[in-house]
Coordinates of C-alpha atoms and ligand atoms in Angstrom, one line a residue:
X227 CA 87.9 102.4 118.5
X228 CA 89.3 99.1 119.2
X229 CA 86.6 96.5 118.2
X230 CA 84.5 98.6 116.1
X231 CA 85.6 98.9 112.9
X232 CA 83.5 98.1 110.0
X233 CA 84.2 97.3 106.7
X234 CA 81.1 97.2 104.6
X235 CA 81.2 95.6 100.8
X236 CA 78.7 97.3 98.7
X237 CA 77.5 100.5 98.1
X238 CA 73.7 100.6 96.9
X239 CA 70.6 101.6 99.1
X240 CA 71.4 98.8 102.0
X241 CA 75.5 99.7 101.8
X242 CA 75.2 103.4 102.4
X243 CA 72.1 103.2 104.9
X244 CA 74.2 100.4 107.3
X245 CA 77.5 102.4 106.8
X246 CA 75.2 105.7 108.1
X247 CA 73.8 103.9 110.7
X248 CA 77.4 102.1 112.3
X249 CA 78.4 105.9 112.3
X250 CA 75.8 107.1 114.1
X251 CA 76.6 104.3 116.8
X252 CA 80.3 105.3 116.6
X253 CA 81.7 102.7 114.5
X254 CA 84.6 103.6 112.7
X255 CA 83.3 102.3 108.8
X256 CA 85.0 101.7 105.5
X257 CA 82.6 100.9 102.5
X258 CA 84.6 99.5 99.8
X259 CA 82.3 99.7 96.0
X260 CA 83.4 97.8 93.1
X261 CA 81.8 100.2 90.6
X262 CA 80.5 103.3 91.5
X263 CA 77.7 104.5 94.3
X264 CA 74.3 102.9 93.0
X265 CA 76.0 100.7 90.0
X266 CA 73.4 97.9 90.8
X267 CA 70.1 96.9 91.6
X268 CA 69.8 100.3 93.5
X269 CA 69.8 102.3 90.3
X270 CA 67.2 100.3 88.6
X271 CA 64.7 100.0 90.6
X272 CA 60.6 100.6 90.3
X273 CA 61.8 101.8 94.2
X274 CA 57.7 100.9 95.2
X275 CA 57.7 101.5 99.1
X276 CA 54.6 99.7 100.7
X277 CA 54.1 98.4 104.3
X278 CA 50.9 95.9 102.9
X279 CA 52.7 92.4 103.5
X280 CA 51.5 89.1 104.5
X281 CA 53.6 89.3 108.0
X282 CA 53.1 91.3 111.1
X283 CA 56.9 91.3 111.6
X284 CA 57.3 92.8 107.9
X285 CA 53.9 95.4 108.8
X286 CA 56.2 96.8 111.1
X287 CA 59.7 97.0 110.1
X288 CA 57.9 98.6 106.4
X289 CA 56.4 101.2 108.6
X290 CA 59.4 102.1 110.4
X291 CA 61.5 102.5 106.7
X292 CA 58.6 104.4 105.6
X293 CA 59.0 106.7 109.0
X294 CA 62.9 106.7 108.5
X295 CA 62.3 108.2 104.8
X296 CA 60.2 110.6 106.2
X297 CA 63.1 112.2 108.8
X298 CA 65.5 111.3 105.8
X299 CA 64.8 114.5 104.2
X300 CA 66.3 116.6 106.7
X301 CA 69.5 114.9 106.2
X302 CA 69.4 115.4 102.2
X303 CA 71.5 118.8 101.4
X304 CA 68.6 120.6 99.7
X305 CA 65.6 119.5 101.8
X306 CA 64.0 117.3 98.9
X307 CA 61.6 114.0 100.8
X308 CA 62.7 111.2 99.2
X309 CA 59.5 109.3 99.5
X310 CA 56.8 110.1 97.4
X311 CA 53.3 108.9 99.5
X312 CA 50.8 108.7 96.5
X313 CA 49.6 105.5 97.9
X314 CA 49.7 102.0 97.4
X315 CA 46.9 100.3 95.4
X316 CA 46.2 96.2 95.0
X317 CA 43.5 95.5 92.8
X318 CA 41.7 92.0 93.3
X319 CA 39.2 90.3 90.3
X320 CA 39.3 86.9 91.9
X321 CA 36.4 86.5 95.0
X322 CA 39.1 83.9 96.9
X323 CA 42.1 86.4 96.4
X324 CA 40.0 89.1 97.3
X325 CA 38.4 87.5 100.3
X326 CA 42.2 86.4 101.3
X327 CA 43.6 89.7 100.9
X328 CA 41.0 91.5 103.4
X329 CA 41.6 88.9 106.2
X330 CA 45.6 90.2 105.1
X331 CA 44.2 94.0 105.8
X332 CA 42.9 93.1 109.1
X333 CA 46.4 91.7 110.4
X334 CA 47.6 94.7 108.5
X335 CA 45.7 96.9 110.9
X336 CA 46.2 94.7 114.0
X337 CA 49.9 95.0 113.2
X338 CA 49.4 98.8 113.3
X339 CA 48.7 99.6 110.2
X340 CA 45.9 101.6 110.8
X341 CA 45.2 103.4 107.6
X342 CA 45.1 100.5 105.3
X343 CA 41.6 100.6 103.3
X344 CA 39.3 98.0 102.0
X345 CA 37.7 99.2 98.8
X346 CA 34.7 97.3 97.7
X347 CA 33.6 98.0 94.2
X348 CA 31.7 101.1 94.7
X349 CA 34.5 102.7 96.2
X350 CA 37.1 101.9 94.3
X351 CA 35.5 103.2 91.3
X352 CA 34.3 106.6 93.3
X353 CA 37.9 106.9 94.8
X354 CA 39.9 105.7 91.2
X355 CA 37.9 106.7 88.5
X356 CA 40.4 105.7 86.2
X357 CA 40.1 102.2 87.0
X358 CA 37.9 100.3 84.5
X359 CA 34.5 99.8 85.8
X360 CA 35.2 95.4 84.9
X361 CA 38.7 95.5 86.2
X362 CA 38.2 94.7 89.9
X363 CA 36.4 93.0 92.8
X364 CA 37.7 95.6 94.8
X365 CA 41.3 96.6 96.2
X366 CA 43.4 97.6 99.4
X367 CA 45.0 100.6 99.9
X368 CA 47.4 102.4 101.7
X369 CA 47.5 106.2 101.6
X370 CA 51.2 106.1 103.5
X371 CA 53.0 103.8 101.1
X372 CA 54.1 105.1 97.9
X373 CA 57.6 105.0 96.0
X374 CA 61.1 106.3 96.7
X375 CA 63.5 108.7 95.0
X376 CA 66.5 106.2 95.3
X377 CA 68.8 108.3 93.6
X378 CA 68.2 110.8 96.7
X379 CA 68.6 107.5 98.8
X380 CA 71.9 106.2 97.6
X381 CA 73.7 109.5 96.8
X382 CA 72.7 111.4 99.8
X383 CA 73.5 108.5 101.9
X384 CA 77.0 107.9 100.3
X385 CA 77.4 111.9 101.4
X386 CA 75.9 111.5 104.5
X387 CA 78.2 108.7 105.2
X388 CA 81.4 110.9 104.3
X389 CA 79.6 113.5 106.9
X390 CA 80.1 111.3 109.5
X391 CA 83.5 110.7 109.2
X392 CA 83.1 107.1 107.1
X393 CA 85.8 106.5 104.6
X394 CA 83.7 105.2 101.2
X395 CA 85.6 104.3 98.3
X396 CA 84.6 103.3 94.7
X397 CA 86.2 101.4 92.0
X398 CA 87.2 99.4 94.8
X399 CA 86.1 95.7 94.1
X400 CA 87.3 93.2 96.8
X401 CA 89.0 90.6 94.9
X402 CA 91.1 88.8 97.5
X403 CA 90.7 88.3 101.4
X404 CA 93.0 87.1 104.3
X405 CA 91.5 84.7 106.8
X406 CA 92.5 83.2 110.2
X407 CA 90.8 80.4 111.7
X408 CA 86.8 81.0 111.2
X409 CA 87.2 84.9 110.7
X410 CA 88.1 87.2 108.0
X411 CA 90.9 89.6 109.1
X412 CA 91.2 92.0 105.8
X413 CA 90.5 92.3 102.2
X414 CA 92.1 93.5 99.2
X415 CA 91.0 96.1 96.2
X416 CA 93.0 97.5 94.0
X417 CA 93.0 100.9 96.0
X418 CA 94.5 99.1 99.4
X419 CA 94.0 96.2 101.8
X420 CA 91.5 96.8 104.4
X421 CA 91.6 95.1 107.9
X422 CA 88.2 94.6 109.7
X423 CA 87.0 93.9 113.2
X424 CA 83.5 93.3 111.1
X425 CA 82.6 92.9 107.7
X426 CA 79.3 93.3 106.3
X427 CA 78.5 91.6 102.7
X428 CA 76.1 94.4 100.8
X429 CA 76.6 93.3 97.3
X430 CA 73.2 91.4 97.0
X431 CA 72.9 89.5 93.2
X432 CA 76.8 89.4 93.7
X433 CA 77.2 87.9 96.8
X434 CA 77.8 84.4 95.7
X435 CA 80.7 85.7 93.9
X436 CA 81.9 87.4 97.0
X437 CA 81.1 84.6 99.6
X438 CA 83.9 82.5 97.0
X439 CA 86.5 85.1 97.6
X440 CA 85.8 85.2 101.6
X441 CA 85.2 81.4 101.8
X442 CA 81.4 82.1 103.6
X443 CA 79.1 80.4 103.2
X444 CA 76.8 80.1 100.0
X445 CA 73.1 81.3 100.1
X446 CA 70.3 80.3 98.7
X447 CA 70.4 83.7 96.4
X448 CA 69.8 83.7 92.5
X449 CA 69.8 87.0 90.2
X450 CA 66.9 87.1 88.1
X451 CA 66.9 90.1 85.1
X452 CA 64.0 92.2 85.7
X453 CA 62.6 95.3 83.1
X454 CA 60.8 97.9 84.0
X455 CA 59.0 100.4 81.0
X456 CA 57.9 103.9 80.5
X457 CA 54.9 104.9 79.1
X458 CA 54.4 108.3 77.3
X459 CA 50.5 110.3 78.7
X460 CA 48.8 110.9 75.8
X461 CA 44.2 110.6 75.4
X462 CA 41.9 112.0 78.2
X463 CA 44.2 111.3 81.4
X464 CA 45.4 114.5 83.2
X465 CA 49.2 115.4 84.0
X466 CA 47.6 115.3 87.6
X467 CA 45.6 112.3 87.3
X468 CA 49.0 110.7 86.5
X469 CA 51.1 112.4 88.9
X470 CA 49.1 111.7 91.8
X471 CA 47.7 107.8 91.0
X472 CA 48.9 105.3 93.3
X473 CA 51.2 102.5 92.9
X474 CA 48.9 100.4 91.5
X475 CA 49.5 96.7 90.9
X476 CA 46.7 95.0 88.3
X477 CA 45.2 91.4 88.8
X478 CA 47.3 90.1 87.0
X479 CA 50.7 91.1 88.4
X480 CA 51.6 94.1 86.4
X481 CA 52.8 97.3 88.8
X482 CA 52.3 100.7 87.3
X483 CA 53.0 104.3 88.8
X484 CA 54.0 108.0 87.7
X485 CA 57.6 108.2 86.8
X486 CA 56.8 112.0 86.3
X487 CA 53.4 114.0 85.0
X488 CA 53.6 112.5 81.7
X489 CA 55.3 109.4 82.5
X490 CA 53.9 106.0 83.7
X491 CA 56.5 103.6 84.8
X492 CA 55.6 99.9 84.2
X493 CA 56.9 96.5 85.3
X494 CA 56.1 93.2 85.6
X495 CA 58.0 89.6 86.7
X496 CA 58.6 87.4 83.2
X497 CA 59.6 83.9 83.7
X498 CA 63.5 84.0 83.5
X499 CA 66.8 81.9 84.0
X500 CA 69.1 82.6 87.0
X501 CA 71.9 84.4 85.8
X502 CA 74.8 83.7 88.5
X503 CA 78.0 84.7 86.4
X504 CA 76.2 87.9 84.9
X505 CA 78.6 91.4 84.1
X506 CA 78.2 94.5 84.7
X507 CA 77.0 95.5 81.4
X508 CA 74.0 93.0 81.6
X509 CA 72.4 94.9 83.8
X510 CA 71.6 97.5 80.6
X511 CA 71.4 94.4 78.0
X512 CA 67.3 94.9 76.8
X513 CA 66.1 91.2 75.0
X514 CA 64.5 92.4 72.2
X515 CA 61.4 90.2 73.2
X516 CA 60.8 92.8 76.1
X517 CA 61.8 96.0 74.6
X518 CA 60.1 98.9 73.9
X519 CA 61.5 98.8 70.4
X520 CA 61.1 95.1 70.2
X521 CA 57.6 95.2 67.8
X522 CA 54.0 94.8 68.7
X523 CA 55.0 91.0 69.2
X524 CA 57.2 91.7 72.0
X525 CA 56.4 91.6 76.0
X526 CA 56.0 95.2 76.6
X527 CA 53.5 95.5 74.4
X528 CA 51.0 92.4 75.4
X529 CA 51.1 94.3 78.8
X530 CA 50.4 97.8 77.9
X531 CA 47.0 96.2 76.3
X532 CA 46.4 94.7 79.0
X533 CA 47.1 97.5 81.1
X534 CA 44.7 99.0 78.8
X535 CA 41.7 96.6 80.0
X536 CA 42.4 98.0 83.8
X537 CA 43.4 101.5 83.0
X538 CA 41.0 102.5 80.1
X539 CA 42.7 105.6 79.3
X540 CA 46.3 103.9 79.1
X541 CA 45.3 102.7 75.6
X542 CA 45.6 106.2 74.5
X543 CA 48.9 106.8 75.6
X544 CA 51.6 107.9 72.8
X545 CA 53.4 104.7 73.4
X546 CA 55.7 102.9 75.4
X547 CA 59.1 105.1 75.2
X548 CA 62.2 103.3 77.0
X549 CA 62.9 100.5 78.8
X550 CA 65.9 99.6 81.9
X551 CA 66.8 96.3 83.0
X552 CA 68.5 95.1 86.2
X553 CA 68.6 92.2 88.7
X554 CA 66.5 91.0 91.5
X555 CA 68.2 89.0 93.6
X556 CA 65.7 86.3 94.9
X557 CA 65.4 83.6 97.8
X558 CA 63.1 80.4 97.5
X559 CA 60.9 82.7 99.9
X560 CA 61.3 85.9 98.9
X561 CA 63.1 86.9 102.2
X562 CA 66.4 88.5 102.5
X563 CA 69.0 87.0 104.7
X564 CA 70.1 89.2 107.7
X565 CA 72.3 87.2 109.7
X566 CA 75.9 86.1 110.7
X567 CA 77.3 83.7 108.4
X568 CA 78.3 80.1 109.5
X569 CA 81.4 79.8 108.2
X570 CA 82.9 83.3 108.8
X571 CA 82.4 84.3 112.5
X572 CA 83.1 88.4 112.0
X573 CA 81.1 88.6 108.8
X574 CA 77.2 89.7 108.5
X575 CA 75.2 88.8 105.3
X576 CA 72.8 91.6 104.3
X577 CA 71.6 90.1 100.8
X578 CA 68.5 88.4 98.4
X579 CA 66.8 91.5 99.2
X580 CA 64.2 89.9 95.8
X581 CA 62.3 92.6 94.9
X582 CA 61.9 95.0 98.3
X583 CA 65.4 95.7 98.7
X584 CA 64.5 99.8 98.9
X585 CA 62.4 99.7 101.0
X586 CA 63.7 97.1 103.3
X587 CA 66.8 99.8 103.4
X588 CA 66.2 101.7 106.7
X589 CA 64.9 98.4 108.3
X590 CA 68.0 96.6 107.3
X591 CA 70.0 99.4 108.2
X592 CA 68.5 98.7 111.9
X593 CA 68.7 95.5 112.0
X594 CA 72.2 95.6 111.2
X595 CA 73.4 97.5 113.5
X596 CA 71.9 95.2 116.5
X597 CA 73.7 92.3 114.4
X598 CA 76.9 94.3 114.9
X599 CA 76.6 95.3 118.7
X600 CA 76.0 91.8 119.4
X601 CA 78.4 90.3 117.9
X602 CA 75.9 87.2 116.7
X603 CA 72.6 86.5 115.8
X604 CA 69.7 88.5 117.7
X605 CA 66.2 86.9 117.6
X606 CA 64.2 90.1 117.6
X607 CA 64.6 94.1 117.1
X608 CA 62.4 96.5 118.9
X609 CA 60.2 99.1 115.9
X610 CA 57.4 100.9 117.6
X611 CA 58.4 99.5 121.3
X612 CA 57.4 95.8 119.7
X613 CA 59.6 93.3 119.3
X614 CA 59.6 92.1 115.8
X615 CA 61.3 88.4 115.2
X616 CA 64.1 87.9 112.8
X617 CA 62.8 84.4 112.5
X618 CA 61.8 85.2 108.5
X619 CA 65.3 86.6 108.1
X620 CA 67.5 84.3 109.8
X621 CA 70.3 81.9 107.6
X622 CA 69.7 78.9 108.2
X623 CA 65.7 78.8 108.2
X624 CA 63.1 77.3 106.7
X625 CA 62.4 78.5 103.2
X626 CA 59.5 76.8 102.3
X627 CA 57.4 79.3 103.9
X628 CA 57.1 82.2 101.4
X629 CA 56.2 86.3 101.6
X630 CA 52.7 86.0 99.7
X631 CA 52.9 89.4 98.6
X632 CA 55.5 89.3 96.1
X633 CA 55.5 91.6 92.9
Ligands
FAD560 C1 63.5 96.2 87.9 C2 63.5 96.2 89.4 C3 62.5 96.7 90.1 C4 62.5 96.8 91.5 N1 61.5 97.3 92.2 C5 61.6 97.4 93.6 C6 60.6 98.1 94.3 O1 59.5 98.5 93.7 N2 60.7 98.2 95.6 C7 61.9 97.8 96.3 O2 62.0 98.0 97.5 N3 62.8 97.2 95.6 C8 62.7 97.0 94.3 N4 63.7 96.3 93.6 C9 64.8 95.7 94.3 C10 65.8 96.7 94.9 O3 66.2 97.6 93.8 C11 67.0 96.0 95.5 O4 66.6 95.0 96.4 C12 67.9 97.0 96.2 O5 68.3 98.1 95.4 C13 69.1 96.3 96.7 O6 70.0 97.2 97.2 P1 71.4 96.7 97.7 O7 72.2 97.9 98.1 O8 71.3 95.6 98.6 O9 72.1 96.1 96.3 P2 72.7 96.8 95.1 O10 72.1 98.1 94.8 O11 72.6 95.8 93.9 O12 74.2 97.1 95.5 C14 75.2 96.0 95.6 C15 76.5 96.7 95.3 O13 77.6 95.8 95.6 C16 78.6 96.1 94.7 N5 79.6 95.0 94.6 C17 79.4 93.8 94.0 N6 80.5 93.0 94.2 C18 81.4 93.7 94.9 C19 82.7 93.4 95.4 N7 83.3 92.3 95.2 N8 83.3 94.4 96.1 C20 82.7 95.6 96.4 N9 81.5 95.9 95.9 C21 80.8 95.0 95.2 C22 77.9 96.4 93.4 O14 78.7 97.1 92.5 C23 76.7 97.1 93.8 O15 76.9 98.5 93.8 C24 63.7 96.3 92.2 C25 64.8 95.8 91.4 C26 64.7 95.8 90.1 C27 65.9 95.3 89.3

């Protein structure tokens, strides 16, 4: 084993899903978790799963996590599919957005996508009745993407990890390292020291924190507080008009889709500080300007009206029940960076996964684990028997050249 041992530093979606895949390769793999399995942006998430981006590259690497979620169900104890594939749903109400995003639907297809659907108006409104008849030009769809269950993601990947043989502690924070030239050679918790031949940085919104403790190299990664809300069914919609709707994101930027038959889970990006020192606790802290409880005046409830112009029947819902907070961890660009880092030789960065960290999980997971066999950067990973170019990935790139579809 010589050579291939692993020590990975996080354990949410992208921790558990490289740890898995280093064992499957025969890597021997330690995941060290500060908290518990899940304790960040993993457990908060809207979990949206769509392979509708701006980049052929990003087509294809979506399609093979939304393939990988697919076969992940025969690894989950019980059986349960972890991706629910109700669809994917972009509504468009301005002509040079909408003209934009079916040129985007042709590369979609090109890219091997081919089940991505351009509604014009009449068919929108014949396929989603619910959506108001003034609400849209028209929309793309996509009947394969959908949303995870990333509770089933994280927790059956942290056992499928033990399965394997991987060693995956929790409580575990690494608070100190030892270094040797350009290489990190072990880090400390407060459950042991842990020598490496390879480390792998999974803590995302935290990793500027950790890059300080291993001397690496600091990204270009911010943590943003994002809320998601839940919205009880009430008025003429059905408990399976709501379970089955699509994820559906407005014209306007909100993202709705069921949480459960008689639950619609909301979101939407508010303009917000980056919050680099933030604690554990913040995660759950709820401004009362966007909470549920916060008042008619607050965020929340600007949205559900609008919602309300979209979805017609949404303004007859009961009301908007709960709210959860957590952090996005965002690049100028909206690209993670996969990559070795420049200061530390022996030590991958897997973070500023913004807001598609979920989904990226599998694809990540693959990507990794060429990172790790090659023992430096790779310029391409084979999905599909195409190559797809790390170029949008890589540290070091240009960043002024953004993921258009961002939510
Ligand atoms: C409101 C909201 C909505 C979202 N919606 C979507 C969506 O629709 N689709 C989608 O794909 N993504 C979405 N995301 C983003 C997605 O949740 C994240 O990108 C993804 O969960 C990142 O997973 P991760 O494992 O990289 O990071 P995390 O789950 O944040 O895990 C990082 C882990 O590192 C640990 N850690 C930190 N420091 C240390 C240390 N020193 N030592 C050891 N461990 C440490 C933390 O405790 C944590 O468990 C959303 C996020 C939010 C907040």
């Amino acid at each position: 084993m010589a050579d291939r041992r692993a020590v990975i530093m996080g354990a949410g979606i992208t921790g558990v899903l490289v740890a898995r895949e280093l064992l499957l390769a025969g890597w021997e793999v330690t995941v060290l978790e500060a908290k518990h399995v899940g304790a960040g942006s993993s457990s908060r998430t809207a979990a949206g799963i769509r392979q509708q981006f701006s980049t052929p590259g990003t087509v294809r690497g979506m399609r093979y996590s939304v393939g990988f979620y697919q076969r992940f169900a025969e690894e989950v104890e019980d059986g349960t599919c972890p991706i629910v594939q109700n669809g994917y749903l972009f509504l468009h109400a301005d002509q040079r957005r909408w003209e934009q995003a079916k040129q985007t639907a042709a590369m979609q297809r090109d890219a091997g996508l081919t089940e991505v659907e351009v509604l014009e108006h009449a068919d929108l409104r014949a396929r989603f009745p619910w959506v108001g008849p003034e609400a849209a030009l028209g929309a793309t769809h996509c009947p394969t993407d959908g949303f995870l269950l990333p509770h089933l993601v994280y927790n059956e990947g942290a056992r499928r990890v033990r399965e394997l043989g991987g060693a995956l502690l929790q409580t575990a924070p690494v608070t100190e390292a030892t270094l040797q030239a350009d290489r990190v050679v072990a880090v400390k918790t407060p459950k042991g020291t842990f020598e490496g031949d390879l480390f792998v940085d999974c803590t995302n919104a935290w990793t500027h924190r950790l890059a300080a403790i291993l001397d690496a190299q600091p990204l270009e990664v911010c943590p943003y507080k994002r809320y998601i809300w839940f919205l009880q069914r009430d008025g003429p919609m059905t408990a399976q008009q709501l379970s089955t709707m699509p994820l559906t994101i407005t014209p306007q930027g909100t993202y709705v889709r069921p949480e459960n038959e008689d639950t619609l889970m909301m979101g939407r990006k508010h303009v917000a500080e980056p919050e680099l020192g933030f604690a554990y606790e913040d995660q759950d802290h709820i401004d009362t300007r966007f909470s549920h409880s916060g008042g008619v005046d607050a965020w929340p409830f600007e949205l559900w009206m609008e919602l309300s112009e979209v979805v017609p029947s949404v303004a007859e819902f009961a009301g908007i029940q709960a709210t959860t907070g957590g952090y996005y961890a965002e690049t100028p660009d909206h690209n993670p960076f996969l990559g070795y880092d420049r200061q530390r030789a022996n030590l991958v960065r897997l973070v500023g996964f913004s807001g598609h960290g979920a989904m990226m999980g599998p694809f990540t997971a693959k990507i990794a684990l060429s990172l790790c066999e090659a023992g430096a950067d790779v310029d391409s990973v084979e999905v599909d028997g195409a190559a797809v170019s790390l170029d949008a990935f890589r540290i070091g790139r240009d960043l002024s050249k953004r993921e258009r579809m961002v939510i």
